[in-house]
PDB file of C-alpha atoms in Angstrom:
ATOM      1  CA  UNK A   1      41.430 101.983 256.779  1.00 47.00           C
ATOM      2  CA  UNK A   2      42.907  99.181 258.327  1.00 47.00           C
ATOM      3  CA  UNK A   3      41.202  96.669 261.515  1.00 45.00           C
ATOM      4  CA  UNK A   4      42.599  94.118 263.339  1.00 43.00           C
ATOM      5  CA  UNK A   5      44.136  90.905 261.145  1.00 49.00           C
ATOM      6  CA  UNK A   6      42.341  88.646 263.978  1.00 54.00           C
ATOM      7  CA  UNK A   7      38.477  89.307 263.729  1.00 60.00           C
ATOM      8  CA  UNK A   8      36.728  86.553 262.373  1.00 60.00           C
ATOM      9  CA  UNK A   9      33.108  87.334 263.316  1.00 82.00           C
ATOM     10  CA  UNK A  10      31.663  90.598 262.238  1.00 89.00           C
ATOM     11  CA  UNK A  11      28.547  92.079 264.001  1.00 93.00           C
ATOM     12  CA  UNK A  12      24.752  92.518 261.847  1.00 94.00           C
ATOM     13  CA  UNK A  13      22.661  94.992 263.782  1.00 95.00           C
ATOM     14  CA  UNK A  14      20.100  94.348 260.988  1.00 95.00           C
ATOM     15  CA  UNK A  15      20.712  91.691 258.752  1.00 93.00           C
ATOM     16  CA  UNK A  16      18.425  93.318 255.938  1.00 95.00           C
ATOM     17  CA  UNK A  17      19.802  96.236 255.202  1.00 97.00           C
ATOM     18  CA  UNK A  18      23.333  96.658 253.180  1.00 96.00           C
ATOM     19  CA  UNK A  19      24.714  99.432 255.423  1.00 97.00           C
ATOM     20  CA  UNK A  20      24.230  97.023 259.066  1.00 96.00           C
ATOM     21  CA  UNK A  21      26.224  94.721 258.642  1.00 93.00           C
ATOM     22  CA  UNK A  22      30.065  93.799 258.918  1.00 92.00           C
ATOM     23  CA  UNK A  23      30.701  96.172 261.951  1.00 95.00           C
ATOM     24  CA  UNK A  24      32.812  96.202 264.354  1.00 94.00           C
ATOM     25  CA  UNK A  25      32.855  97.568 268.172  1.00 92.00           C
ATOM     26  CA  UNK A  26      35.950  99.607 268.122  1.00 89.00           C
ATOM     27  CA  UNK A  27      37.272 102.406 266.492  1.00 89.00           C
ATOM     28  CA  UNK A  28      39.613 101.237 263.657  1.00 84.00           C
ATOM     29  CA  UNK A  29      42.706 102.945 262.856  1.00 83.00           C
ATOM     30  CA  UNK A  30      43.123 105.060 259.355  1.00 83.00           C
ATOM     31  CA  UNK A  31      45.567 105.119 257.015  1.00 73.00           C
ATOM     32  CA  UNK A  32      46.960 108.495 256.746  1.00 75.00           C
ATOM     33  CA  UNK A  33      49.887 109.573 254.171  1.00 81.00           C
ATOM     34  CA  UNK A  34      50.982 112.454 254.346  1.00 82.00           C
ATOM     35  CA  UNK A  35      51.312 112.412 250.424  1.00 86.00           C
ATOM     36  CA  UNK A  36      47.576 112.122 250.330  1.00 89.00           C
ATOM     37  CA  UNK A  37      45.258 115.169 248.960  1.00 90.00           C
ATOM     38  CA  UNK A  38      42.855 113.941 250.963  1.00 92.00           C
ATOM     39  CA  UNK A  39      43.135 114.035 254.901  1.00 89.00           C
ATOM     40  CA  UNK A  40      40.403 111.288 256.276  1.00 92.00           C
ATOM     41  CA  UNK A  41      38.798 111.366 259.659  1.00 94.00           C
ATOM     42  CA  UNK A  42      36.106 109.223 261.118  1.00 96.00           C
ATOM     43  CA  UNK A  43      34.361 112.437 262.739  1.00 96.00           C
ATOM     44  CA  UNK A  44      33.450 116.063 261.757  1.00 96.00           C
ATOM     45  CA  UNK A  45      36.215 118.424 263.621  1.00 93.00           C
ATOM     46  CA  UNK A  46      34.335 121.650 262.178  1.00 93.00           C
ATOM     47  CA  UNK A  47      33.571 124.018 265.129  1.00 92.00           C
ATOM     48  CA  UNK A  48      30.558 125.733 263.462  1.00 92.00           C
ATOM     49  CA  UNK A  49      27.727 126.108 266.463  1.00 94.00           C
ATOM     50  CA  UNK A  50      25.157 125.103 263.960  1.00 94.00           C
ATOM     51  CA  UNK A  51      26.830 121.324 263.372  1.00 97.00           C
ATOM     52  CA  UNK A  52      25.207 118.380 264.853  1.00 97.00           C
ATOM     53  CA  UNK A  53      26.301 114.707 263.508  1.00 98.00           C
ATOM     54  CA  UNK A  54      25.271 111.081 264.197  1.00 98.00           C
ATOM     55  CA  UNK A  55      24.861 107.543 262.724  1.00 98.00           C
ATOM     56  CA  UNK A  56      26.469 103.930 263.379  1.00 98.00           C
ATOM     57  CA  UNK A  57      29.812 105.861 264.357  1.00 98.00           C
ATOM     58  CA  UNK A  58      28.832 107.986 267.134  1.00 97.00           C
ATOM     59  CA  UNK A  59      27.146 104.681 268.460  1.00 97.00           C
ATOM     60  CA  UNK A  60      30.416 103.048 268.482  1.00 96.00           C
ATOM     61  CA  UNK A  61      29.870 100.795 265.355  1.00 97.00           C
ATOM     62  CA  UNK A  62      32.236 101.133 262.083  1.00 96.00           C
ATOM     63  CA  UNK A  63      32.508  99.311 258.998  1.00 93.00           C
ATOM     64  CA  UNK A  64      35.203  96.135 258.419  1.00 87.00           C
ATOM     65  CA  UNK A  65      35.940  95.976 255.126  1.00 84.00           C
ATOM     66  CA  UNK A  66      35.992  92.108 253.946  1.00 86.00           C
ATOM     67  CA  UNK A  67      38.917  90.142 252.348  1.00 86.00           C
ATOM     68  CA  UNK A  68      36.487  89.073 249.634  1.00 87.00           C
ATOM     69  CA  UNK A  69      34.641  92.057 248.883  1.00 90.00           C
ATOM     70  CA  UNK A  70      35.735  95.727 248.215  1.00 94.00           C
ATOM     71  CA  UNK A  71      34.289  97.979 250.548  1.00 96.00           C
ATOM     72  CA  UNK A  72      31.931 100.892 248.626  1.00 98.00           C
ATOM     73  CA  UNK A  73      31.425 103.666 249.961  1.00 98.00           C
ATOM     74  CA  UNK A  74      27.941 106.026 249.385  1.00 98.00           C
ATOM     75  CA  UNK A  75      27.936 109.037 249.749  1.00 98.00           C
ATOM     76  CA  UNK A  76      24.773 111.441 249.382  1.00 98.00           C
ATOM     77  CA  UNK A  77      24.839 115.367 249.838  1.00 98.00           C
ATOM     78  CA  UNK A  78      21.574 116.837 250.468  1.00 98.00           C
ATOM     79  CA  UNK A  79      19.848 120.237 250.969  1.00 96.00           C
ATOM     80  CA  UNK A  80      16.588 120.756 252.197  1.00 96.00           C
ATOM     81  CA  UNK A  81      16.079 117.486 250.144  1.00 95.00           C
ATOM     82  CA  UNK A  82      13.171 116.242 252.130  1.00 95.00           C
ATOM     83  CA  UNK A  83      10.840 115.463 248.730  1.00 95.00           C
ATOM     84  CA  UNK A  84      13.229 112.804 247.960  1.00 96.00           C
ATOM     85  CA  UNK A  85      15.931 111.947 250.209  1.00 97.00           C
ATOM     86  CA  UNK A  86      13.751 108.550 251.480  1.00 98.00           C
ATOM     87  CA  UNK A  87      13.908 106.886 248.569  1.00 97.00           C
ATOM     88  CA  UNK A  88      17.602 107.775 247.963  1.00 98.00           C
ATOM     89  CA  UNK A  89      18.483 106.303 251.520  1.00 98.00           C
ATOM     90  CA  UNK A  90      16.557 103.069 250.562  1.00 98.00           C
ATOM     91  CA  UNK A  91      18.191 102.629 247.427  1.00 98.00           C
ATOM     92  CA  UNK A  92      21.252 102.409 249.331  1.00 98.00           C
ATOM     93  CA  UNK A  93      20.566 100.518 252.560  1.00 98.00           C
ATOM     94  CA  UNK A  94      18.096  97.946 250.428  1.00 98.00           C
ATOM     95  CA  UNK A  95      21.591  97.184 248.619  1.00 98.00           C
ATOM     96  CA  UNK A  96      22.026  92.970 248.239  1.00 97.00           C
ATOM     97  CA  UNK A  97      25.906  93.727 248.374  1.00 97.00           C
ATOM     98  CA  UNK A  98      27.638  93.117 251.479  1.00 93.00           C
ATOM     99  CA  UNK A  99      30.003  95.820 252.225  1.00 94.00           C
ATOM    100  CA  UNK A 100      28.607  99.136 251.824  1.00 97.00           C
ATOM    101  CA  UNK A 101      29.226 102.439 254.053  1.00 98.00           C
ATOM    102  CA  UNK A 102      27.229 105.169 253.734  1.00 98.00           C
ATOM    103  CA  UNK A 103      27.697 109.218 254.281  1.00 98.00           C
ATOM    104  CA  UNK A 104      25.215 111.810 254.123  1.00 98.00           C
ATOM    105  CA  UNK A 105      26.336 115.256 254.254  1.00 98.00           C
ATOM    106  CA  UNK A 106      23.499 117.986 255.230  1.00 98.00           C
ATOM    107  CA  UNK A 107      24.030 121.727 254.247  1.00 97.00           C
ATOM    108  CA  UNK A 108      21.791 122.940 257.318  1.00 96.00           C
ATOM    109  CA  UNK A 109      18.903 122.103 256.086  1.00 97.00           C
ATOM    110  CA  UNK A 110      15.087 123.912 256.951  1.00 96.00           C
ATOM    111  CA  UNK A 111      12.968 121.690 255.724  1.00 96.00           C
ATOM    112  CA  UNK A 112      12.213 118.010 256.791  1.00 96.00           C
ATOM    113  CA  UNK A 113      15.601 116.345 255.764  1.00 98.00           C
ATOM    114  CA  UNK A 114      16.738 116.318 259.347  1.00 98.00           C
ATOM    115  CA  UNK A 115      13.701 114.320 260.396  1.00 98.00           C
ATOM    116  CA  UNK A 116      14.295 111.956 257.595  1.00 98.00           C
ATOM    117  CA  UNK A 117      17.844 111.430 258.188  1.00 98.00           C
ATOM    118  CA  UNK A 118      17.214 110.942 261.995  1.00 98.00           C
ATOM    119  CA  UNK A 119      14.752 108.429 261.349  1.00 98.00           C
ATOM    120  CA  UNK A 120      17.304 106.083 259.577  1.00 98.00           C
ATOM    121  CA  UNK A 121      20.492 107.286 262.053  1.00 98.00           C
ATOM    122  CA  UNK A 122      20.935 103.553 262.644  1.00 97.00           C
ATOM    123  CA  UNK A 123      21.692 102.790 258.767  1.00 98.00           C
ATOM    124  CA  UNK A 124      23.321 105.345 258.329  1.00 98.00           C
ATOM    125  CA  UNK A 125      27.349 105.103 258.879  1.00 98.00           C
ATOM    126  CA  UNK A 126      28.103 108.869 259.611  1.00 98.00           C
ATOM    127  CA  UNK A 127      25.821 112.177 259.054  1.00 98.00           C
ATOM    128  CA  UNK A 128      26.600 115.188 259.388  1.00 98.00           C
ATOM    129  CA  UNK A 129      24.225 118.316 259.380  1.00 98.00           C
ATOM    130  CA  UNK A 130      25.874 122.192 258.763  1.00 97.00           C
ATOM    131  CA  UNK A 131      26.105 125.163 256.512  1.00 94.00           C
ATOM    132  CA  UNK A 132      28.720 124.500 253.791  1.00 94.00           C
ATOM    133  CA  UNK A 133      30.063 126.625 251.052  1.00 92.00           C
ATOM    134  CA  UNK A 134      28.396 124.550 248.392  1.00 93.00           C
ATOM    135  CA  UNK A 135      28.150 121.337 246.383  1.00 95.00           C
ATOM    136  CA  UNK A 136      31.874 120.355 246.003  1.00 97.00           C
ATOM    137  CA  UNK A 137      32.472 121.905 249.751  1.00 97.00           C
ATOM    138  CA  UNK A 138      29.844 118.743 250.291  1.00 97.00           C
ATOM    139  CA  UNK A 139      31.084 116.659 248.621  1.00 97.00           C
ATOM    140  CA  UNK A 140      34.933 116.823 249.947  1.00 97.00           C
ATOM    141  CA  UNK A 141      33.279 116.768 253.500  1.00 97.00           C
ATOM    142  CA  UNK A 142      31.873 113.561 252.508  1.00 97.00           C
ATOM    143  CA  UNK A 143      35.331 112.255 251.168  1.00 97.00           C
ATOM    144  CA  UNK A 144      37.221 113.231 254.249  1.00 96.00           C
ATOM    145  CA  UNK A 145      35.334 110.638 256.197  1.00 97.00           C
ATOM    146  CA  UNK A 146      34.799 108.127 253.378  1.00 96.00           C
ATOM    147  CA  UNK A 147      36.914 104.481 254.421  1.00 94.00           C
ATOM    148  CA  UNK A 148      35.721 102.353 251.619  1.00 95.00           C
ATOM    149  CA  UNK A 149      38.079 100.962 248.328  1.00 95.00           C
ATOM    150  CA  UNK A 150      35.901 102.703 245.995  1.00 97.00           C
ATOM    151  CA  UNK A 151      33.183 105.661 246.023  1.00 98.00           C
ATOM    152  CA  UNK A 152      30.467 106.787 244.355  1.00 98.00           C
ATOM    153  CA  UNK A 153      28.053 110.153 244.845  1.00 98.00           C
ATOM    154  CA  UNK A 154      24.270 109.674 244.843  1.00 98.00           C
ATOM    155  CA  UNK A 155      22.620 112.742 245.716  1.00 95.00           C
ATOM    156  CA  UNK A 156      19.093 113.517 247.179  1.00 95.00           C
ATOM    157  CA  UNK A 157      17.779 113.777 243.606  1.00 92.00           C
ATOM    158  CA  UNK A 158      19.170 110.437 242.922  1.00 96.00           C
ATOM    159  CA  UNK A 159      18.716 106.958 243.778  1.00 98.00           C
ATOM    160  CA  UNK A 160      20.664 103.433 242.562  1.00 98.00           C
ATOM    161  CA  UNK A 161      18.821 101.825 239.685  1.00 98.00           C
ATOM    162  CA  UNK A 162      18.016  98.592 242.110  1.00 98.00           C
ATOM    163  CA  UNK A 163      18.877  96.297 244.955  1.00 98.00           C
ATOM    164  CA  UNK A 164      21.720  94.456 242.770  1.00 98.00           C
ATOM    165  CA  UNK A 165      23.568  97.562 241.171  1.00 98.00           C
ATOM    166  CA  UNK A 166      26.401  97.806 243.723  1.00 98.00           C
ATOM    167  CA  UNK A 167      26.637  94.147 243.468  1.00 98.00           C
ATOM    168  CA  UNK A 168      26.308  94.259 239.598  1.00 98.00           C
ATOM    169  CA  UNK A 169      28.868  97.416 239.446  1.00 98.00           C
ATOM    170  CA  UNK A 170      31.482  95.735 241.917  1.00 97.00           C
ATOM    171  CA  UNK A 171      32.278  92.880 239.821  1.00 97.00           C
ATOM    172  CA  UNK A 172      33.415  95.319 237.179  1.00 97.00           C
ATOM    173  CA  UNK A 173      36.220  95.916 239.082  1.00 97.00           C
ATOM    174  CA  UNK A 174      39.927  95.758 238.412  1.00 96.00           C
ATOM    175  CA  UNK A 175      43.416  96.977 239.175  1.00 94.00           C
ATOM    176  CA  UNK A 176      44.181  98.707 235.843  1.00 96.00           C
ATOM    177  CA  UNK A 177      41.220 101.239 236.004  1.00 97.00           C
ATOM    178  CA  UNK A 178      40.423 103.659 238.457  1.00 97.00           C
ATOM    179  CA  UNK A 179      36.779 105.290 236.941  1.00 98.00           C
ATOM    180  CA  UNK A 180      34.242 102.721 236.480  1.00 98.00           C
ATOM    181  CA  UNK A 181      31.395 104.889 234.566  1.00 98.00           C
ATOM    182  CA  UNK A 182      28.076 103.131 233.827  1.00 98.00           C
ATOM    183  CA  UNK A 183      24.857 104.096 232.128  1.00 98.00           C
ATOM    184  CA  UNK A 184      22.303 106.207 233.962  1.00 97.00           C
ATOM    185  CA  UNK A 185      18.620 106.683 233.400  1.00 97.00           C
ATOM    186  CA  UNK A 186      17.599 110.488 233.293  1.00 95.00           C
ATOM    187  CA  UNK A 187      14.445 112.808 233.758  1.00 90.00           C
ATOM    188  CA  UNK A 188      10.959 111.446 234.055  1.00 90.00           C
ATOM    189  CA  UNK A 189      11.257 109.985 231.015  1.00 92.00           C
ATOM    190  CA  UNK A 190      13.930 107.293 232.145  1.00 95.00           C
ATOM    191  CA  UNK A 191      16.135 108.462 229.074  1.00 95.00           C
ATOM    192  CA  UNK A 192      19.449 105.767 228.869  1.00 97.00           C
ATOM    193  CA  UNK A 193      22.589 107.983 228.888  1.00 96.00           C
ATOM    194  CA  UNK A 194      25.883 106.276 228.334  1.00 95.00           C
ATOM    195  CA  UNK A 195      29.177 108.055 228.965  1.00 95.00           C
ATOM    196  CA  UNK A 196      31.421 109.258 226.605  1.00 94.00           C
ATOM    197  CA  UNK A 197      34.425 108.365 228.248  1.00 95.00           C
ATOM    198  CA  UNK A 198      38.071 109.339 228.284  1.00 96.00           C
ATOM    199  CA  UNK A 199      38.850 110.938 224.658  1.00 93.00           C
ATOM    200  CA  UNK A 200      39.404 113.947 223.139  1.00 91.00           C
ATOM    201  CA  UNK A 201      35.677 114.949 223.628  1.00 90.00           C
ATOM    202  CA  UNK A 202      35.775 115.417 226.913  1.00 94.00           C
ATOM    203  CA  UNK A 203      37.859 118.564 225.718  1.00 93.00           C
ATOM    204  CA  UNK A 204      34.719 120.282 225.002  1.00 92.00           C
ATOM    205  CA  UNK A 205      31.923 119.276 227.358  1.00 92.00           C
ATOM    206  CA  UNK A 206      31.497 116.934 229.827  1.00 94.00           C
ATOM    207  CA  UNK A 207      29.873 113.373 228.953  1.00 93.00           C
ATOM    208  CA  UNK A 208      30.277 111.806 232.157  1.00 96.00           C
ATOM    209  CA  UNK A 209      27.529 111.449 234.506  1.00 93.00           C
ATOM    210  CA  UNK A 210      28.441 111.541 237.398  1.00 92.00           C
ATOM    211  CA  UNK A 211      26.001 109.708 239.129  1.00 94.00           C
ATOM    212  CA  UNK A 212      26.898 106.549 236.823  1.00 97.00           C
ATOM    213  CA  UNK A 213      30.948 106.955 237.906  1.00 98.00           C
ATOM    214  CA  UNK A 214      32.459 104.929 240.845  1.00 98.00           C
ATOM    215  CA  UNK A 215      35.807 105.828 241.476  1.00 98.00           C
ATOM    216  CA  UNK A 216      38.813 104.324 243.119  1.00 96.00           C
ATOM    217  CA  UNK A 217      39.638 106.237 246.710  1.00 93.00           C
ATOM    218  CA  UNK A 218      43.440 106.147 245.480  1.00 91.00           C
ATOM    219  CA  UNK A 219      42.490 107.991 242.542  1.00 95.00           C
ATOM    220  CA  UNK A 220      41.104 111.079 245.436  1.00 96.00           C
ATOM    221  CA  UNK A 221      44.480 110.742 246.746  1.00 94.00           C
ATOM    222  CA  UNK A 222      46.562 111.532 244.059  1.00 95.00           C
ATOM    223  CA  UNK A 223      44.641 114.101 242.185  1.00 96.00           C
ATOM    224  CA  UNK A 224      42.517 115.861 245.019  1.00 95.00           C
ATOM    225  CA  UNK A 225      39.177 116.637 245.432  1.00 96.00           C
ATOM    226  CA  UNK A 226      36.533 118.953 244.004  1.00 97.00           C
ATOM    227  CA  UNK A 227      37.395 122.598 243.387  1.00 96.00           C
ATOM    228  CA  UNK A 228      34.729 124.418 245.600  1.00 96.00           C
ATOM    229  CA  UNK A 229      35.238 127.854 242.774  1.00 95.00           C
ATOM    230  CA  UNK A 230      32.697 125.608 240.826  1.00 95.00           C
ATOM    231  CA  UNK A 231      29.057 125.348 241.673  1.00 92.00           C
ATOM    232  CA  UNK A 232      27.999 122.661 238.429  1.00 92.00           C
ATOM    233  CA  UNK A 233      30.933 121.886 236.814  1.00 95.00           C
ATOM    234  CA  UNK A 234      33.344 120.535 240.145  1.00 96.00           C
ATOM    235  CA  UNK A 235      32.636 116.989 238.014  1.00 96.00           C
ATOM    236  CA  UNK A 236      34.208 118.233 234.987  1.00 97.00           C
ATOM    237  CA  UNK A 237      36.731 119.870 236.436  1.00 97.00           C
ATOM    238  CA  UNK A 238      38.071 116.977 238.311  1.00 97.00           C
ATOM    239  CA  UNK A 239      37.354 113.850 235.693  1.00 97.00           C
ATOM    240  CA  UNK A 240      39.654 116.728 233.111  1.00 96.00           C
ATOM    241  CA  UNK A 241      42.089 116.540 236.208  1.00 96.00           C
ATOM    242  CA  UNK A 242      42.129 112.815 235.896  1.00 97.00           C
ATOM    243  CA  UNK A 243      42.250 112.269 232.121  1.00 96.00           C
ATOM    244  CA  UNK A 244      45.110 114.197 231.901  1.00 95.00           C
ATOM    245  CA  UNK A 245      47.280 112.808 235.052  1.00 95.00           C
ATOM    246  CA  UNK A 246      46.703 109.700 232.811  1.00 96.00           C
ATOM    247  CA  UNK A 247      44.483 107.640 234.903  1.00 97.00           C
ATOM    248  CA  UNK A 248      41.914 105.220 232.962  1.00 97.00           C
ATOM    249  CA  UNK A 249      38.307 104.836 232.983  1.00 98.00           C
ATOM    250  CA  UNK A 250      36.070 101.818 232.181  1.00 98.00           C
ATOM    251  CA  UNK A 251      33.098 102.288 229.995  1.00 97.00           C
ATOM    252  CA  UNK A 252      30.373  99.864 231.685  1.00 97.00           C
ATOM    253  CA  UNK A 253      26.585  99.013 229.371  1.00 96.00           C
ATOM    254  CA  UNK A 254      25.186  98.429 232.884  1.00 97.00           C
ATOM    255  CA  UNK A 255      22.568 100.686 234.219  1.00 98.00           C
ATOM    256  CA  UNK A 256      23.829 102.113 237.584  1.00 98.00           C
ATOM    257  CA  UNK A 257      21.365 104.901 238.960  1.00 98.00           C
ATOM    258  CA  UNK A 258      18.864 106.852 238.731  1.00 97.00           C
ATOM    259  CA  UNK A 259      18.862 110.874 237.614  1.00 95.00           C
ATOM    260  CA  UNK A 260      16.402 113.287 237.929  1.00 90.00           C
ATOM    261  CA  UNK A 261      16.204 116.430 236.114  1.00 82.00           C
ATOM    262  CA  UNK A 262      15.636 118.628 239.406  1.00 73.00           C
ATOM    263  CA  UNK A 263      19.416 119.607 239.730  1.00 63.00           C
ATOM    264  CA  UNK A 264      20.828 122.593 238.994  1.00 63.00           C
ATOM    265  CA  UNK A 265      22.827 120.546 236.260  1.00 59.00           C
ATOM    266  CA  UNK A 266      19.500 120.359 234.621  1.00 60.00           C
ATOM    267  CA  UNK A 267      18.523 123.596 234.338  1.00 67.00           C
ATOM    268  CA  UNK A 268      18.003 124.247 230.490  1.00 68.00           C
ATOM    269  CA  UNK A 269      16.834 128.277 230.637  1.00 79.00           C
ATOM    270  CA  UNK A 270      19.465 130.688 228.892  1.00 82.00           C
ATOM    271  CA  UNK A 271      20.660 132.401 232.294  1.00 85.00           C
ATOM    272  CA  UNK A 272      21.369 129.027 233.711  1.00 86.00           C
ATOM    273  CA  UNK A 273      23.159 127.736 230.679  1.00 88.00           C
ATOM    274  CA  UNK A 274      25.025 130.927 230.686  1.00 90.00           C
ATOM    275  CA  UNK A 275      26.037 130.206 234.249  1.00 90.00           C
ATOM    276  CA  UNK A 276      27.074 126.955 233.468  1.00 90.00           C
ATOM    277  CA  UNK A 277      29.446 128.069 229.889  1.00 92.00           C
ATOM    278  CA  UNK A 278      31.320 130.081 231.857  1.00 94.00           C
ATOM    279  CA  UNK A 279      32.441 127.888 234.174  1.00 94.00           C
ATOM    280  CA  UNK A 280      33.355 125.411 231.743  1.00 94.00           C
ATOM    281  CA  UNK A 281      35.604 127.722 229.734  1.00 94.00           C
ATOM    282  CA  UNK A 282      37.375 128.474 233.433  1.00 94.00           C
ATOM    283  CA  UNK A 283      37.504 124.729 233.474  1.00 95.00           C
ATOM    284  CA  UNK A 284      38.796 124.428 229.962  1.00 94.00           C
ATOM    285  CA  UNK A 285      41.189 127.298 230.672  1.00 91.00           C
ATOM    286  CA  UNK A 286      42.958 125.659 233.971  1.00 91.00           C
ATOM    287  CA  UNK A 287      43.233 122.264 232.846  1.00 93.00           C
ATOM    288  CA  UNK A 288      44.072 122.584 229.004  1.00 89.00           C
ATOM    289  CA  UNK A 289      48.310 123.209 228.174  1.00 85.00           C
ATOM    290  CA  UNK A 290      48.306 122.007 224.408  1.00 90.00           C
ATOM    291  CA  UNK A 291      48.042 124.910 222.092  1.00 91.00           C
ATOM    292  CA  UNK A 292      46.209 122.942 219.358  1.00 90.00           C
ATOM    293  CA  UNK A 293      43.519 121.753 221.984  1.00 91.00           C
ATOM    294  CA  UNK A 294      43.391 125.423 223.321  1.00 90.00           C
ATOM    295  CA  UNK A 295      43.015 126.544 219.829  1.00 92.00           C
ATOM    296  CA  UNK A 296      40.114 123.840 218.649  1.00 91.00           C
ATOM    297  CA  UNK A 297      38.227 124.763 221.872  1.00 91.00           C
ATOM    298  CA  UNK A 298      38.422 128.151 221.324  1.00 91.00           C
ATOM    299  CA  UNK A 299      36.393 127.379 217.846  1.00 93.00           C
ATOM    300  CA  UNK A 300      34.488 125.327 219.427  1.00 92.00           C
ATOM    301  CA  UNK A 301      32.867 127.888 221.707  1.00 91.00           C
ATOM    302  CA  UNK A 302      32.610 130.382 218.598  1.00 91.00           C
ATOM    303  CA  UNK A 303      30.044 128.308 217.274  1.00 92.00           C
ATOM    304  CA  UNK A 304      28.417 126.468 220.184  1.00 91.00           C
ATOM    305  CA  UNK A 305      27.416 129.208 221.842  1.00 91.00           C
ATOM    306  CA  UNK A 306      25.058 130.746 219.468  1.00 90.00           C
ATOM    307  CA  UNK A 307      23.776 127.204 217.977  1.00 90.00           C
ATOM    308  CA  UNK A 308      22.799 126.816 222.127  1.00 88.00           C
ATOM    309  CA  UNK A 309      21.062 130.550 222.201  1.00 90.00           C
ATOM    310  CA  UNK A 310      19.138 129.431 218.692  1.00 90.00           C
ATOM    311  CA  UNK A 311      18.340 126.141 220.425  1.00 87.00           C
ATOM    312  CA  UNK A 312      16.655 127.518 223.373  1.00 85.00           C
ATOM    313  CA  UNK A 313      14.553 130.837 221.718  1.00 86.00           C
ATOM    314  CA  UNK A 314      13.220 127.537 219.266  1.00 86.00           C
ATOM    315  CA  UNK A 315      12.537 125.376 222.386  1.00 80.00           C
ATOM    316  CA  UNK A 316      11.008 128.295 224.241  1.00 80.00           C
ATOM    317  CA  UNK A 317       9.208 129.120 221.388  1.00 81.00           C
ATOM    318  CA  UNK A 318       7.587 125.460 220.811  1.00 82.00           C
ATOM    319  CA  UNK A 319       6.597 125.351 224.806  1.00 78.00           C
ATOM    320  CA  UNK A 320       4.421 128.423 224.559  1.00 70.00           C
TER     321      UNK A 320
END
């Protein structure tokens, strides 16, 4: 996004909140290239009759990218998530980092989700509510509205670890890397999980929790959006595409966010695991070109499926 070079002062509607600082009162011009694989817009162009939207942009306020601080766009995808959404929103708007853009994509919730979004309308840059085709479709919508140099997905079941999370993360940004992978805390026991990064292991399983990942916007322009055919492994497919495209990931031993064990990817019953494994096999098939990697992958699945089946049976017996 490019704004006027002559700006010397921005508007702060409420200096207490990261998303209400550094605003301008005119619509910026988006830097759009035909080579970009993401097509950007400041507002939804959907004609869906159920669509409603709002936020700072609808009130005529837009983000200005500070010359000394990268604009970080946080995207939250939610559907009937009123139980935890407010904590997610508060974790974003209370960041100490000065330059935060916040996009919320709702899939047409029927619970109290929209009431919460309306409550924070003046602290969300842009939000839209309408039916979608799943998580990947909603994430792609969020990307299309993002104007930040860096992008992170913090969904309605998750939240940023503390008020300095983005400020600390921004200190690690550099031009050599396009993916910055931080630790997360997982589940009710807040187990610390670290990224396995870009290495041969990625050919077997996804060891990169997306709640701990901040990507450059440039990366999505080059590699593309999330594939909507996937209901669980859209992030794994994306990371493999990035890995095989030769882009670099930096692993950082600092906690960025907290991931609850309430999402679809956290389900551990055998039926859910089978759905996840079947998607992973499709991800592998479409991304792996080397004969040797494919052969290794077939061997991996030959042993891994029986191992997980036995593990699932044992866990069910122990939990009875």
